[in-house]
Every structure is written in structure tokens, then in C-alpha cells.
Amino acid sequence: MNNAGFAAIFRELAGFLELKGENPFKIRAYTRAADILESLDEDVAQLAGEGQLKNIKGIGKTIEEKTQEIARSGTLKALEDLKSEYPPGVMDMTKVPGVGSRTASLIFRELGVASIDELEKAAHDGKLKTLPGMGKKSEENILKAIEKLKEEDMTRIPLVIMDELGESLIDFITSHTEVYRISVVGSVRRRKEACRDLDILVGMDDSSRIPDLVMSWGNFRGMISCEEDRVTFTAADDVEVDISIVKPEDFPFALLATTGSKQHYASLKSHGRRLGLEFGKSGLFHKNGEIIRPTSEAGIYEALGMEYIPPELREMTGEIEAALEHRLPKLLVSEDIRGDLHMHTNWSDGRESIESMVEATKALGYRYVAVTDHSRSLKIARGLSETRLFEQLEMLRQLQDRFTGIHVLSGIELEILKDGSLDYPDSILSRFDIVVASVHSAFRQPEDIMTGRIIRAIRSGSVDIIAHPTGRVLGRRFGYDVDMDAVIEEAARHDVALEINAYPERMDLDSTWARKAMERGAYIAINTDAHNSKELHFMWYGLDVARRAWLEQPHVINTWSLSKLQAWLGQRRERA
DNA sequence: GCCGTTTTCGGCCCGACTGTTTTCAGTCG
């Protein structure tokens, strides 16, 4: 089991303990342990075996023993026991905003309600308001929340989970049998930020071993259907996996077809038809009898007289026309990124020291990095008081000389307060090299108030970047009500950059908004919001969004040279 | 459950908001 696997088990345990109403500090201890295990570079299973885990701060005797039990048996009895007390749907109910573990537990205990569907029915029937501490209003809010939940489909799974499963499955298949080619396809290959299922395409001659093989894969959960050229099953995290198997010579066309999107593929076919070309399984058939057999996707696009269209762009948002006219954007690659302008250290809610985080960004080849801990109002994240803030600024100043090859920008993730005012006065803000502002409070404000609040921050003249502009968290929280068109307009006008937050559960802005921002002339920053050095790798997911948004190097401020970035930041400070 | 210690218990990052109460519990970040 990998480190993330151990972490997942402790997180699940924490979830059930919450349902049970256990001591919150005990729950926090398990959650913290999960974070620690996940971010360790060393192998957890090995450390547990050697009895080294309890030497790590935050992990004691009990958690070490539980980790050893998981390493030994693959499961945790304490968790299995808890799971048997609650039907699986009870935990689901906590996904409804406003329903926490206590309410879910109460509703289950008193009414026997054990799924979101049953919850909806109970609310409709007016049963919830009979419970202690619940009234008409709570019932209405729950109904509204469920409705919204269905509308926005919170059940989609973040790309990062799909990647882990996809890689694991491909490794497993290729290490146990001979395949010609194998690839992730579908929306995961197109890098959609949240996907419904995981599609895999295999090119091989003899597919007879595949069903038995997937059933022996560690993340296999249950078979859905099984045919000669197609195997569908559920895997860990409730992911539906769909494996298509084709002959090696059919692979390029199958790759194109299964990657989609459906509309993009259909459009390619009809374009082919206009040229007198019909799509076959492994070639293009011309009316005059000629057969073209491309051996790659690129070859197919070439035969259709267009540029190769990267999977991220295959969404029918103008890519076919652009490819025909050879004006597709030059998409960003990881080498374009020269710095990360939003990350946290143990001065606020990050896990590592400034030195450790800066070293890690340097190892990624970056030329600059901004240290942006939380500002004073965000108490839960140990936001910096003025005193600690000055201490940190002084420390950053001293550290700057110690780091060669990377420039450290002093920054802050600044709270945009309820009324749109900022968490520190201008006299303090002017001391930072960079100010990243964001909303973490009063999420339920009506749209006009929230929009005005963010716009006030943009107009302040003290803010360089608006972080995670919509506030959504995939599978957990909707974005707040905000008029993003207006925010983009103001950001462009006042030369304030909007962030693509690369945190896999945020991906905020998403690709649609990021593209609109770019088209209206607003700059973009792609930042990780990392809270430990491992999370600095999330930059990859921000790049996915940027590529889907058609962004090019000039649009993204952290692809700029340090001098260009500093000049841009300096302008605002001169105006102030 | 973990930690630290003034060493075996008491504290653990905190506060706003909401809806239910009539003084507070639950949720959220």
C-alpha cells in the first residue's frame, strides 16, 4: 500500500468517529496523522515495520500500531467495526451543505434515514422538523442544498484520483501481460478537472487475459460487465473503469474516438466526409478507393488537413477552425513555469519551514517563489498577527541572502473581509513584494454583495492577484454567488491577475472562466496554494486548466522572467 | 490521540453565522 492509501484509511476513520460524536481532538489527531503520512517522502509501510513512525511529531503509539495493522492486513479493524454500524449512505448525507456529522447521525438514529435520497424524502414529508434542534427553515435549506447538489453534480471525481488509479492500473496491466500500446482516454486524457469515469484503451492481439487480470488488481471492487473487447468494473473510490481493447493496427483511430469529446470526434468525421474521406476502424477511405492508414493520431489530423489538436482542446470551442487555419495556441508546458506565487509555510497553516519550501521550489527549477501565509483574520489557519508578520518579513529579508539561484518574494494571502476591506492597512501592505487576496468568510452573501466585495479589493490598488476567485471546492463546496463576468472585467481594467488555483480540489478558475479572462485581457497566475513541499507538484493540474483555457505564455504572469514580473508588480506600488 | 512536562493530565489553531432557542448547538472555514 502506498502512503496515500494509509492516509485514506485514517481519514475515513476520522469521518466515522465524527459521525459517532467522538472527541474532536482525537478526530483531529487522526486527520493530522493522515496529512503527515501522505506527505512523507519515505515509505510508510517500511517505517511502520521498523518502528520508526512514532518518532515523527504527530504520530504516537496508537497510530503507529494501527499503521502496522494496516501494513500487515490491508485493513483496520477499528474502521471496519465502525463501518458496520452505519449504512454507506449515512456518510453521503454529510456531503449536503448544512448537514454535518451530528445532524446526519441524528437523522439516521431517529428516523432511520440513510441516504441523500431518503433525506430528501424525509424533508419533503416534513419529518425533519420534528427532530430536536431542527425547524422549518433547516428543512427548507436541506431541500435547497440537495437540489443544488444534483444540479451541479458534486459526485464527479477530481482528476488527481483518476490519475493515481489510471497509472496504477496501467502499470499493473503492462507488468503482467504483453500489450502493444495502452493509454488513458476519455475526459481524463482531455484533462477535465472532474470526471465521471476512467476510460482505458489497450491495443493488443489476445485480450483473453484482461478480465482475470483486472480482478486481481488491488483497486478492483466489482465487475459490471465483461465482453471480449470491453471490460467495465468499479474500482476504489467508487470510480467506474471502462477498458476497451482493440487490435494494434486499430489503436490510433480508437485512441481518437475514445478520447472524444463525442462532439469533437463527430465534427472530425463530418469534416472528413467533406473531403471525401470516410473514417474506418484503422484507416481513412477515399471515394476513389484509396486507403490512408495513419499510424498515429497526429497522422489522422494531418490527413484531414489540419494541425494536431491536443486532447485538452477537443471540446468544440473553436479548435477545428483554428486547426484548419493553423492558428492553434502554443500551449503551456511545465518548463514555461518560472515560479509559484501562492504557498504556505508553518508560519500559518503550512506544514514546513520557509527554508524547506523554498528549497523544494528551487529543486523544481523555479527562478522565484512567493511566500504567502495567511493574514491575521483567518484565525483557524493561524493568520499572521502584525507582530509575527514583521518577524516573518525580517526573516525573509535575511534568508534572501542564503538562497542562491532563486528569488524569494515576500507575500501574503490577504483576507478580503466581509465588506470588501482588506485585512491590513495600506501602510503594511506596501511592505510586501506581492499581495494575493482571497475570500474565506461569509460565503453565503448574496451575489451583488459578494461581487462588490471582491471588486472593492481589486480596485484597492494594493492587490496583485485574486486567489481561487469562485471559492468552489470540488465534491465539497459550491462556489459562492459571484458575478464572475464583472470580476473579470474589473481585474482586466485594474491590471489585477486572476488565479488558476492548481489545488486538485479547487481548479479555480476553471478552464471556461480562465479562457474568458484571457480573452478580455486579464492576466492569469497559476499557483499551487501548497501547504507542504509535495503539493508544489500540483502545478501540473493548474497547467491542465491553462491548456484547456487556450492560455499562452504571455497571459500567465508566473511564466515571465523575474525582472518582467517585478516591473509589473512595481507599477502598482508606484501608483499607490 | 498526541504532546509536553511545572511528568501522567490538561490543552489542543478560533470565531462567525444560522437557526434554534431563550442561552446554545451545529456547521463551516
Coordinates of C-alpha atoms (C1' of nucleotides) in Angstrom, one line a residue:
Chain A
M1 CA 0.0 0.0 0.0
N2 CA 1.3 3.5 -0.8
N3 CA 1.3 6.4 1.6
A4 CA -1.9 7.9 0.2
G5 CA -3.6 4.6 0.9
F6 CA -2.7 4.7 4.6
A7 CA -3.8 8.3 4.8
A8 CA -7.1 7.5 3.2
I9 CA -7.9 4.9 5.8
F10 CA -7.1 7.3 8.7
R11 CA -9.3 10.0 7.1
E12 CA -12.1 7.5 6.7
L13 CA -11.7 6.5 10.3
A14 CA -11.8 10.2 11.4
G15 CA -15.0 10.6 9.4
F16 CA -16.8 7.8 11.1
L17 CA -15.5 8.9 14.6
E18 CA -17.1 12.3 13.8
L19 CA -20.4 10.6 12.9
K20 CA -20.2 8.8 16.2
G21 CA -19.6 12.1 18.1
E22 CA -16.1 11.2 19.3
N23 CA -13.8 13.6 21.0
P24 CA -12.9 16.3 18.3
F25 CA -9.3 16.3 19.3
K26 CA -9.0 12.6 18.8
I27 CA -10.5 13.1 15.3
R28 CA -8.1 15.9 14.6
A29 CA -5.2 13.7 15.7
Y30 CA -6.2 11.1 13.1
T31 CA -6.7 13.7 10.4
R32 CA -3.4 15.2 11.1
A33 CA -1.7 11.8 11.0
A34 CA -3.3 11.3 7.6
D35 CA -1.8 14.5 6.3
I36 CA 1.6 13.6 7.8
L37 CA 1.7 10.1 6.3
E38 CA 0.6 11.4 2.9
S39 CA 3.3 14.0 2.7
L40 CA 6.2 11.7 3.8
D41 CA 8.9 11.0 1.3
E42 CA 9.7 7.7 3.0
D43 CA 7.6 4.6 2.6
V44 CA 5.1 4.4 5.4
A45 CA 4.8 0.6 5.3
Q46 CA 8.6 0.4 5.7
L47 CA 8.8 3.0 8.5
A48 CA 6.0 1.2 10.3
G49 CA 7.8 -2.1 10.0
E50 CA 11.0 -0.6 11.5
G51 CA 9.0 1.1 14.4
Q52 CA 10.2 4.5 13.2
L53 CA 6.8 6.2 12.8
K54 CA 6.3 7.2 16.4
N55 CA 9.4 9.3 16.2
I56 CA 7.5 11.6 13.9
K57 CA 5.8 14.5 15.6
G58 CA 2.0 13.9 15.5
I59 CA 2.2 10.2 15.4
G60 CA 2.2 8.3 18.7
K61 CA 2.0 4.7 19.9
T62 CA -1.6 4.1 18.9
I63 CA -1.4 5.4 15.4
E64 CA 1.8 3.6 14.8
E65 CA 0.2 0.3 15.9
K66 CA -2.8 1.0 13.7
T67 CA -0.5 1.7 10.8
Q68 CA 1.3 -1.6 11.4
E69 CA -2.0 -3.4 11.4
I70 CA -2.9 -1.8 8.0
A71 CA 0.5 -2.7 6.6
R72 CA 0.0 -6.3 7.8
S73 CA -3.6 -7.0 6.9
G74 CA -4.5 -4.2 4.4
T75 CA -7.4 -3.2 6.7
L76 CA -8.1 -1.7 10.1
K77 CA -10.5 -3.5 12.4
A78 CA -11.5 -0.3 14.3
L79 CA -12.6 1.2 11.0
E80 CA -14.4 -2.0 9.8
D81 CA -16.3 -2.1 13.1
L82 CA -17.4 1.5 12.7
K83 CA -18.4 1.0 9.1
S84 CA -20.7 -1.9 10.1
E85 CA -22.6 0.4 12.4
Y86 CA -23.7 2.8 9.6
P87 CA -25.2 2.1 6.2
P88 CA -22.9 3.6 3.5
G89 CA -25.4 6.4 2.6
V90 CA -25.2 7.9 6.1
M91 CA -21.7 9.4 5.4
D92 CA -23.0 10.6 2.0
M93 CA -25.6 12.8 3.8
T94 CA -22.8 14.9 5.2
K95 CA -22.0 16.0 1.6
V96 CA -25.2 18.0 1.7
P97 CA -24.1 21.5 2.7
G98 CA -25.5 22.3 6.1
V99 CA -25.7 18.7 7.2
G100 CA -22.7 17.8 9.3
S101 CA -21.8 14.6 11.1
R102 CA -24.0 15.4 14.1
T103 CA -27.1 16.1 12.0
A104 CA -26.5 13.1 9.8
S105 CA -26.1 10.9 12.8
L106 CA -29.2 12.3 14.5
I107 CA -31.3 11.9 11.4
F108 CA -30.1 8.3 10.9
R109 CA -30.7 7.4 14.6
E110 CA -34.1 9.0 15.0
L111 CA -35.6 8.4 11.5
G112 CA -33.6 5.6 10.1
V113 CA -32.8 7.8 7.1
A114 CA -29.7 6.5 5.5
S115 CA -29.1 8.2 2.1
I116 CA -29.4 11.5 0.4
D117 CA -32.5 10.3 -1.5
E118 CA -34.1 9.2 1.8
L119 CA -33.1 12.5 3.3
E120 CA -34.8 14.4 0.5
K121 CA -38.0 12.4 1.0
A122 CA -37.9 12.9 4.8
A123 CA -37.6 16.6 4.3
H124 CA -40.4 16.7 1.8
D125 CA -42.6 14.8 4.2
G126 CA -41.9 17.3 6.9
K127 CA -40.3 14.7 9.2
L128 CA -37.0 16.6 9.8
K129 CA -38.6 19.5 11.6
T130 CA -39.9 17.1 14.3
L131 CA -36.3 16.5 15.4
P132 CA -34.8 18.4 18.3
G133 CA -32.9 21.5 17.1
M134 CA -34.4 21.4 13.6
G135 CA -37.2 23.5 12.3
K136 CA -38.9 24.5 9.2
K137 CA -36.0 26.6 8.0
S138 CA -33.5 23.8 8.4
E139 CA -35.8 21.5 6.4
E140 CA -36.1 24.1 3.6
N141 CA -32.3 24.7 3.5
I142 CA -31.6 20.9 3.3
L143 CA -34.1 20.6 0.4
K144 CA -32.5 23.5 -1.4
A145 CA -29.0 22.1 -0.8
I146 CA -29.9 18.7 -2.2
E147 CA -31.4 20.3 -5.3
K148 CA -28.3 22.3 -5.9
L149 CA -26.2 19.2 -5.2
K150 CA -28.0 17.3 -8.0
E151 CA -27.8 20.3 -10.4
E152 CA -24.1 20.8 -10.1
D153 CA -23.3 17.1 -9.8
M154 CA -21.0 17.0 -6.9
T155 CA -20.4 13.3 -7.5
R156 CA -17.7 13.8 -10.1
I157 CA -14.3 12.8 -9.0
P158 CA -11.2 15.0 -9.0
L159 CA -8.7 14.4 -11.8
V160 CA -5.9 13.6 -9.3
I161 CA -7.7 10.5 -8.1
M162 CA -8.3 9.4 -11.6
D163 CA -4.6 9.9 -12.4
E164 CA -3.5 7.7 -9.5
L165 CA -5.9 4.9 -10.4
G166 CA -5.1 5.2 -14.1
E167 CA -1.4 5.0 -13.5
S168 CA -1.7 2.1 -11.1
L169 CA -3.9 0.1 -13.5
I170 CA -1.7 0.7 -16.5
D171 CA 1.4 -0.3 -14.5
F172 CA -0.4 -3.4 -13.3
I173 CA -1.5 -4.5 -16.8
T174 CA 1.8 -3.8 -18.5
S175 CA 3.8 -5.6 -15.9
H176 CA 1.6 -8.7 -16.2
T177 CA 1.0 -9.0 -19.9
E178 CA 2.3 -8.0 -23.2
V179 CA 0.4 -5.1 -24.8
Y180 CA 1.2 -3.1 -27.9
R181 CA 0.0 0.2 -26.6
I182 CA -2.1 1.4 -23.7
S183 CA -3.4 4.8 -22.8
V184 CA -5.8 6.6 -20.6
V185 CA -8.5 8.1 -22.8
G186 CA -11.8 10.0 -22.4
S187 CA -12.3 13.0 -20.2
V188 CA -9.2 12.1 -18.1
R189 CA -7.0 12.4 -21.2
R190 CA -8.7 15.6 -22.1
R191 CA -7.8 16.7 -18.5
K192 CA -11.3 17.7 -17.4
E193 CA -11.0 18.8 -13.8
A194 CA -13.5 16.3 -12.5
C195 CA -14.6 13.2 -14.3
R196 CA -17.3 10.6 -14.0
D197 CA -15.3 7.5 -15.1
L198 CA -11.9 6.3 -16.0
D199 CA -11.5 5.1 -19.6
I200 CA -8.5 3.0 -20.7
L201 CA -7.7 1.9 -24.2
V202 CA -5.5 -1.2 -24.8
G203 CA -4.0 -2.2 -28.2
M204 CA -3.2 -6.0 -28.1
D205 CA -3.8 -9.2 -30.1
D206 CA -5.0 -11.6 -27.4
S207 CA -7.3 -9.9 -24.9
S208 CA -8.5 -13.1 -23.2
R209 CA -6.4 -12.5 -20.0
I210 CA -7.6 -9.0 -19.3
P211 CA -10.7 -9.8 -17.2
D212 CA -8.8 -12.1 -14.8
L213 CA -6.0 -9.7 -14.6
V214 CA -8.2 -6.7 -13.6
M215 CA -9.9 -8.8 -11.0
S216 CA -6.6 -9.4 -9.3
W217 CA -5.7 -5.7 -9.3
G218 CA -5.6 -4.3 -5.8
N219 CA -8.1 -1.5 -6.5
F220 CA -10.6 -3.8 -8.2
R221 CA -14.0 -3.7 -6.4
G222 CA -16.6 -5.4 -8.6
M223 CA -17.3 -6.4 -12.2
I224 CA -20.1 -4.6 -14.0
S225 CA -19.8 -6.2 -17.5
C226 CA -17.4 -8.3 -19.4
E227 CA -17.1 -8.7 -23.1
E228 CA -14.4 -9.7 -25.5
D229 CA -13.4 -6.1 -26.4
R230 CA -14.7 -4.3 -23.3
V231 CA -14.5 -4.7 -19.6
T232 CA -16.3 -2.5 -17.2
F233 CA -15.9 -2.6 -13.4
T234 CA -15.9 -0.5 -10.3
A235 CA -12.6 0.4 -8.5
A236 CA -11.6 2.1 -5.3
D237 CA -13.2 5.5 -4.6
D238 CA -16.3 4.3 -6.4
V239 CA -14.7 5.0 -9.8
E240 CA -16.2 3.2 -12.8
V241 CA -13.4 1.9 -15.0
D242 CA -14.0 1.1 -18.7
I243 CA -11.3 -0.8 -20.6
S244 CA -11.7 -1.0 -24.4
I245 CA -9.5 -3.5 -26.2
V246 CA -8.6 -3.1 -29.9
K247 CA -6.2 -4.7 -32.4
P248 CA -2.8 -3.0 -32.5
E249 CA -3.4 -1.7 -36.1
D250 CA -6.7 -0.1 -34.9
F251 CA -5.1 1.7 -32.0
P252 CA -4.7 5.3 -33.5
F253 CA -8.3 5.6 -34.6
A254 CA -9.6 4.1 -31.4
L255 CA -7.5 6.5 -29.4
L256 CA -9.0 9.4 -31.3
A257 CA -12.5 8.1 -31.0
T258 CA -12.4 7.1 -27.3
T259 CA -10.6 10.3 -26.2
G260 CA -13.5 12.4 -27.6
S261 CA -15.1 14.6 -26.9
K262 CA -18.0 13.0 -28.8
Q263 CA -18.8 16.3 -30.5
H264 CA -15.2 16.8 -31.5
Y265 CA -14.9 13.4 -33.0
A266 CA -18.2 13.7 -34.8
S267 CA -17.1 17.0 -36.2
L268 CA -13.8 15.5 -37.4
K269 CA -15.8 12.8 -39.2
S270 CA -18.1 15.2 -40.9
H271 CA -15.1 17.3 -42.0
G272 CA -13.5 14.1 -43.4
R273 CA -16.7 13.5 -45.3
R274 CA -16.5 16.9 -46.9
L275 CA -13.0 15.9 -48.1
G276 CA -14.4 12.7 -49.5
L277 CA -12.9 10.6 -46.6
E278 CA -14.8 8.1 -44.5
F279 CA -13.5 7.0 -41.1
G280 CA -12.8 3.3 -40.9
K281 CA -11.5 1.2 -38.0
S282 CA -7.9 1.7 -38.9
G283 CA -7.9 4.0 -41.9
L284 CA -9.5 6.7 -43.9
F285 CA -11.2 5.5 -47.1
H286 CA -11.3 7.8 -50.0
K287 CA -14.2 7.7 -52.5
N288 CA -11.8 6.8 -55.3
G289 CA -10.8 3.6 -53.4
E290 CA -7.6 4.9 -51.9
I291 CA -6.9 4.0 -48.3
I292 CA -4.9 6.1 -46.0
R293 CA -3.6 4.3 -42.9
P294 CA -2.2 6.8 -40.3
T295 CA -0.1 5.2 -37.6
S296 CA -0.8 8.0 -35.1
E297 CA -3.4 10.5 -34.0
A298 CA -1.2 13.2 -35.5
G299 CA -1.3 11.4 -38.8
I300 CA -5.1 11.4 -38.8
Y301 CA -5.3 15.2 -38.2
E302 CA -2.7 15.6 -41.0
A303 CA -4.7 13.6 -43.4
L304 CA -7.6 15.9 -42.6
G305 CA -5.5 18.9 -43.5
M306 CA -5.3 20.3 -40.0
E307 CA -2.8 20.9 -37.2
Y308 CA -2.6 18.2 -34.5
I309 CA -5.2 19.2 -31.8
P310 CA -4.0 18.3 -28.3
P311 CA -6.6 16.4 -26.2
E312 CA -7.2 19.3 -23.9
L313 CA -8.6 21.3 -26.7
R314 CA -11.0 18.8 -28.1
E315 CA -14.2 20.3 -26.7
M316 CA -15.7 22.1 -29.7
T317 CA -14.8 25.5 -28.6
G318 CA -13.3 26.6 -31.9
E319 CA -10.4 24.2 -32.1
I320 CA -11.3 22.6 -35.5
E321 CA -11.5 26.0 -37.3
A322 CA -8.3 27.1 -35.6
A323 CA -6.5 23.9 -36.5
L324 CA -7.6 24.2 -40.2
E325 CA -6.2 27.7 -40.2
H326 CA -3.1 26.7 -38.4
R327 CA -3.6 29.1 -35.6
L328 CA -4.0 26.8 -32.5
P329 CA -2.4 28.4 -29.4
K330 CA 1.0 27.4 -28.4
L331 CA 0.0 25.6 -25.2
L332 CA 2.0 26.0 -22.0
V333 CA 4.3 23.2 -20.8
S334 CA 5.8 22.7 -17.4
E335 CA 9.1 24.2 -18.4
D336 CA 7.3 27.5 -19.0
I337 CA 6.6 27.9 -15.3
R338 CA 9.2 30.0 -13.6
G339 CA 7.7 30.4 -10.2
D340 CA 4.9 29.8 -7.7
L341 CA 3.2 32.8 -6.3
H342 CA 1.0 31.3 -3.6
M343 CA 2.1 28.8 -1.0
H344 CA 2.1 28.4 2.8
T345 CA 4.7 27.7 5.4
N346 CA 4.5 26.7 9.1
W347 CA 4.2 30.3 10.0
S348 CA 0.5 29.9 9.3
D349 CA -1.2 26.6 8.3
G350 CA 1.6 25.1 6.1
R351 CA 3.5 22.1 7.4
E352 CA 7.0 23.0 6.5
S353 CA 9.5 25.8 7.2
I354 CA 10.1 28.6 4.8
E355 CA 13.6 27.2 4.0
S356 CA 12.2 23.8 3.2
M357 CA 9.5 25.2 0.9
V358 CA 12.0 27.4 -0.9
E359 CA 14.5 24.6 -1.4
A360 CA 11.7 22.5 -2.8
T361 CA 10.7 25.1 -5.3
K362 CA 14.3 25.6 -6.3
A363 CA 14.6 21.9 -6.9
L364 CA 11.7 22.3 -9.4
G365 CA 13.9 24.6 -11.4
Y366 CA 11.9 27.7 -10.5
R367 CA 13.6 31.1 -10.5
Y368 CA 11.3 32.8 -8.0
V369 CA 8.7 31.9 -5.3
A370 CA 6.4 33.9 -3.2
V371 CA 5.8 33.1 0.5
T372 CA 2.2 33.9 1.1
D373 CA 1.0 32.9 4.5
H374 CA -2.5 33.8 5.8
S375 CA -3.3 37.2 7.1
R376 CA -4.5 37.9 10.7
S377 CA -8.3 37.4 10.4
L378 CA -8.1 33.8 9.3
K379 CA -7.6 32.5 12.8
I380 CA -8.2 28.9 12.0
A381 CA -5.1 28.9 9.8
R382 CA -3.1 30.8 12.4
G383 CA -3.1 34.0 10.3
L384 CA -0.2 36.3 11.0
S385 CA -0.6 39.0 13.6
E386 CA 1.2 42.2 12.8
T387 CA 4.0 41.3 15.2
R388 CA 4.6 37.9 13.6
L389 CA 4.2 39.4 10.2
F390 CA 7.1 41.8 10.8
E391 CA 9.1 39.0 12.2
Q392 CA 8.5 37.0 9.0
L393 CA 9.3 39.9 6.8
E394 CA 12.6 40.3 8.6
M395 CA 13.4 36.7 8.4
L396 CA 12.6 36.6 4.7
R397 CA 15.0 39.5 4.2
Q398 CA 17.8 37.7 6.0
L399 CA 17.1 34.4 4.2
Q400 CA 17.2 36.0 0.8
D401 CA 21.0 36.2 1.0
R402 CA 21.2 32.5 1.9
F403 CA 19.4 31.3 -1.2
T404 CA 21.2 31.4 -4.5
G405 CA 19.5 30.8 -7.8
I406 CA 16.1 31.5 -6.5
H407 CA 14.5 34.8 -5.6
V408 CA 12.1 34.8 -2.7
L409 CA 9.2 37.3 -2.9
S410 CA 7.7 38.4 0.4
G411 CA 3.9 38.0 0.2
I412 CA 0.7 37.4 2.0
E413 CA -2.6 35.7 1.3
L414 CA -4.7 38.6 2.4
E415 CA -8.3 38.2 3.7
I416 CA -10.9 40.2 1.8
L417 CA -13.1 41.0 4.7
K418 CA -16.9 40.9 4.7
D419 CA -17.3 44.4 3.4
G420 CA -14.5 44.2 0.9
S421 CA -12.0 46.0 3.0
L422 CA -8.6 44.4 3.5
D423 CA -7.1 42.7 6.5
Y424 CA -4.1 45.1 6.9
P425 CA -3.8 48.8 6.3
D426 CA -2.0 50.1 3.1
S427 CA 1.0 51.1 5.2
I428 CA 1.6 47.4 5.9
L429 CA 0.5 46.1 2.5
S430 CA 3.1 48.3 0.8
R431 CA 5.9 46.3 2.5
F432 CA 5.1 43.1 0.6
D433 CA 6.6 42.3 -2.8
I434 CA 3.3 40.7 -3.7
V435 CA -0.3 40.6 -2.3
V436 CA -2.6 37.6 -3.1
A437 CA -6.1 38.4 -1.9
S438 CA -9.0 35.9 -1.3
V439 CA -12.3 35.2 0.4
H440 CA -12.5 32.7 3.2
S441 CA -15.5 34.1 5.2
A442 CA -19.2 34.9 4.8
F443 CA -19.6 32.6 1.9
R444 CA -23.3 32.9 1.8
Q445 CA -23.5 36.6 0.9
P446 CA -25.9 37.4 -1.9
E447 CA -24.3 37.8 -5.3
D448 CA -24.3 41.6 -5.5
I449 CA -22.6 41.9 -2.1
M450 CA -20.0 39.2 -2.8
T451 CA -19.3 40.7 -6.3
G452 CA -18.9 44.2 -4.8
R453 CA -16.7 42.9 -2.1
I454 CA -14.2 41.3 -4.5
I455 CA -14.3 44.3 -6.8
R456 CA -13.5 46.6 -4.0
A457 CA -10.4 44.6 -3.3
I458 CA -9.5 44.7 -7.0
R459 CA -9.9 48.5 -7.0
S460 CA -7.9 49.0 -3.8
G461 CA -4.6 49.3 -5.7
S462 CA -3.0 47.1 -3.1
V463 CA -3.8 43.7 -4.5
D464 CA -1.8 41.9 -7.2
I465 CA -3.7 38.6 -7.6
I466 CA -7.2 37.4 -6.6
A467 CA -6.8 33.8 -5.5
H468 CA -9.3 31.0 -6.1
P469 CA -11.8 33.5 -7.4
T470 CA -15.0 31.4 -7.3
G471 CA -14.3 29.6 -4.0
R472 CA -15.5 26.3 -5.2
V473 CA -14.1 23.0 -3.8
L474 CA -14.8 20.0 -5.9
G475 CA -17.1 17.5 -4.3
R476 CA -17.4 19.5 -1.1
R477 CA -18.5 23.1 -1.7
F478 CA -20.1 25.2 -4.4
G479 CA -18.5 28.5 -5.3
Y480 CA -20.1 31.5 -3.7
D481 CA -22.6 33.5 -5.7
V482 CA -20.5 36.0 -7.6
D483 CA -20.8 37.7 -11.0
M484 CA -17.5 36.4 -12.5
D485 CA -18.0 38.4 -15.7
A486 CA -17.9 41.6 -13.6
V487 CA -14.9 40.5 -11.6
I488 CA -13.0 39.6 -14.8
E489 CA -13.9 43.0 -16.3
E490 CA -12.6 44.9 -13.3
A491 CA -9.5 42.7 -13.0
A492 CA -8.6 43.5 -16.6
R493 CA -9.3 47.2 -16.1
H494 CA -7.1 47.4 -13.0
D495 CA -4.4 45.1 -14.1
V496 CA -5.0 42.6 -11.3
A497 CA -4.3 39.0 -12.2
L498 CA -6.8 36.2 -11.5
E499 CA -5.5 32.9 -10.2
I500 CA -5.9 29.4 -11.5
N501 CA -5.5 27.6 -8.2
A502 CA -3.9 24.3 -9.0
Y503 CA -5.0 22.5 -5.9
P504 CA -6.7 19.5 -7.4
E505 CA -9.9 20.0 -5.5
R506 CA -10.1 23.7 -6.4
M507 CA -9.0 24.1 -10.0
D508 CA -10.4 27.6 -9.6
L509 CA -10.7 29.4 -12.0
D510 CA -11.8 26.6 -14.2
S511 CA -10.9 26.4 -17.9
T512 CA -14.0 28.2 -19.1
W513 CA -13.6 31.2 -16.8
A514 CA -9.8 31.3 -17.4
R515 CA -10.4 31.5 -21.1
K516 CA -12.9 34.3 -20.7
A517 CA -10.4 36.1 -18.5
M518 CA -7.7 35.8 -21.1
E519 CA -10.0 36.9 -23.9
R520 CA -11.0 40.0 -22.0
G521 CA -7.4 40.9 -21.3
A522 CA -7.0 39.9 -17.7
Y523 CA -3.7 38.3 -16.7
I524 CA -3.6 34.9 -15.0
A525 CA -1.4 33.4 -12.3
I526 CA -1.1 29.6 -12.0
N527 CA -0.4 28.8 -8.3
T528 CA -0.4 25.7 -6.2
D529 CA -1.5 27.0 -2.8
A530 CA 0.8 24.3 -1.5
H531 CA 0.8 23.6 2.2
N532 CA 3.7 21.2 2.0
S533 CA 6.5 20.7 -0.5
K534 CA 4.9 17.7 -2.1
E535 CA 1.9 19.8 -3.1
L536 CA 4.2 22.1 -5.1
H537 CA 3.8 19.4 -7.8
F538 CA 0.1 20.3 -8.1
M539 CA 1.3 22.9 -10.6
W540 CA 0.7 20.2 -13.2
Y541 CA -3.1 20.4 -12.6
G542 CA -3.1 24.2 -12.9
L543 CA -1.3 23.7 -16.3
D544 CA -4.0 21.4 -17.3
V545 CA -6.6 24.1 -16.7
A546 CA -4.5 26.7 -18.5
R547 CA -4.1 24.4 -21.5
R548 CA -7.8 23.7 -21.7
A549 CA -8.3 27.5 -21.5
W550 CA -6.1 28.1 -24.5
L551 CA -3.7 30.2 -22.5
E552 CA -0.3 31.1 -23.9
Q553 CA 2.9 32.2 -22.2
P554 CA 2.3 36.0 -22.3
H555 CA -1.0 35.7 -20.5
V556 CA 0.4 34.0 -17.4
I557 CA 2.5 36.1 -15.1
N558 CA 4.4 33.3 -13.4
T559 CA 5.9 32.3 -16.8
W560 CA 7.5 35.7 -17.0
S561 CA 11.1 36.5 -16.2
L562 CA 11.7 37.8 -12.7
S563 CA 12.5 41.2 -14.0
K564 CA 9.3 41.4 -16.0
L565 CA 7.3 40.2 -13.1
Q566 CA 8.9 42.7 -10.7
A567 CA 8.3 45.5 -13.2
W568 CA 4.7 44.6 -13.3
L569 CA 4.4 44.4 -9.5
G570 CA 6.4 47.6 -9.2
Q571 CA 4.0 49.6 -11.4
R572 CA 1.2 49.2 -8.9
R573 CA 3.4 50.2 -6.0
E574 CA 4.5 53.3 -7.8
R575 CA 0.9 54.3 -8.4
A576 CA 0.0 53.8 -4.8
Chain B
dG1 C1' -4.9 10.6 20.1
dC2 C1' -0.7 13.5 20.7
dC3 C1' 2.2 16.2 23.3
dG4 C1' 4.9 18.2 26.9
dT5 C1' 6.0 18.5 31.2
dT6 C1' 5.9 22.8 36.3
dT7 C1' 6.0 14.3 34.0
dT8 C1' 0.6 11.0 33.6
dC9 C1' -3.1 15.3 33.0
dG10 C1' -4.8 19.3 30.5
dG11 C1' -4.7 21.6 26.4
dC12 C1' -5.0 21.0 21.7
dC13 C1' -5.3 26.9 15.6
dC14 C1' -10.7 30.2 16.5
dG15 C1' -14.7 32.8 15.6
dA16 C1' -18.8 34.0 12.7
dC17 C1' -23.1 32.7 11.3
dT18 C1' -27.5 30.3 11.4
dG19 C1' -31.5 28.6 13.2
dT20 C1' -33.0 27.1 17.0
dT21 C1' -33.6 28.6 21.1
dT22 C1' -34.3 31.8 25.4
dT23 C1' -28.8 30.5 26.1
dC24 C1' -26.9 27.4 22.7
dA25 C1' -25.6 23.6 19.3
dG26 C1' -24.2 22.7 14.8
dT27 C1' -21.7 23.9 10.7
dC28 C1' -18.2 25.9 8.3
dG29 C1' -13.7 27.5 7.0

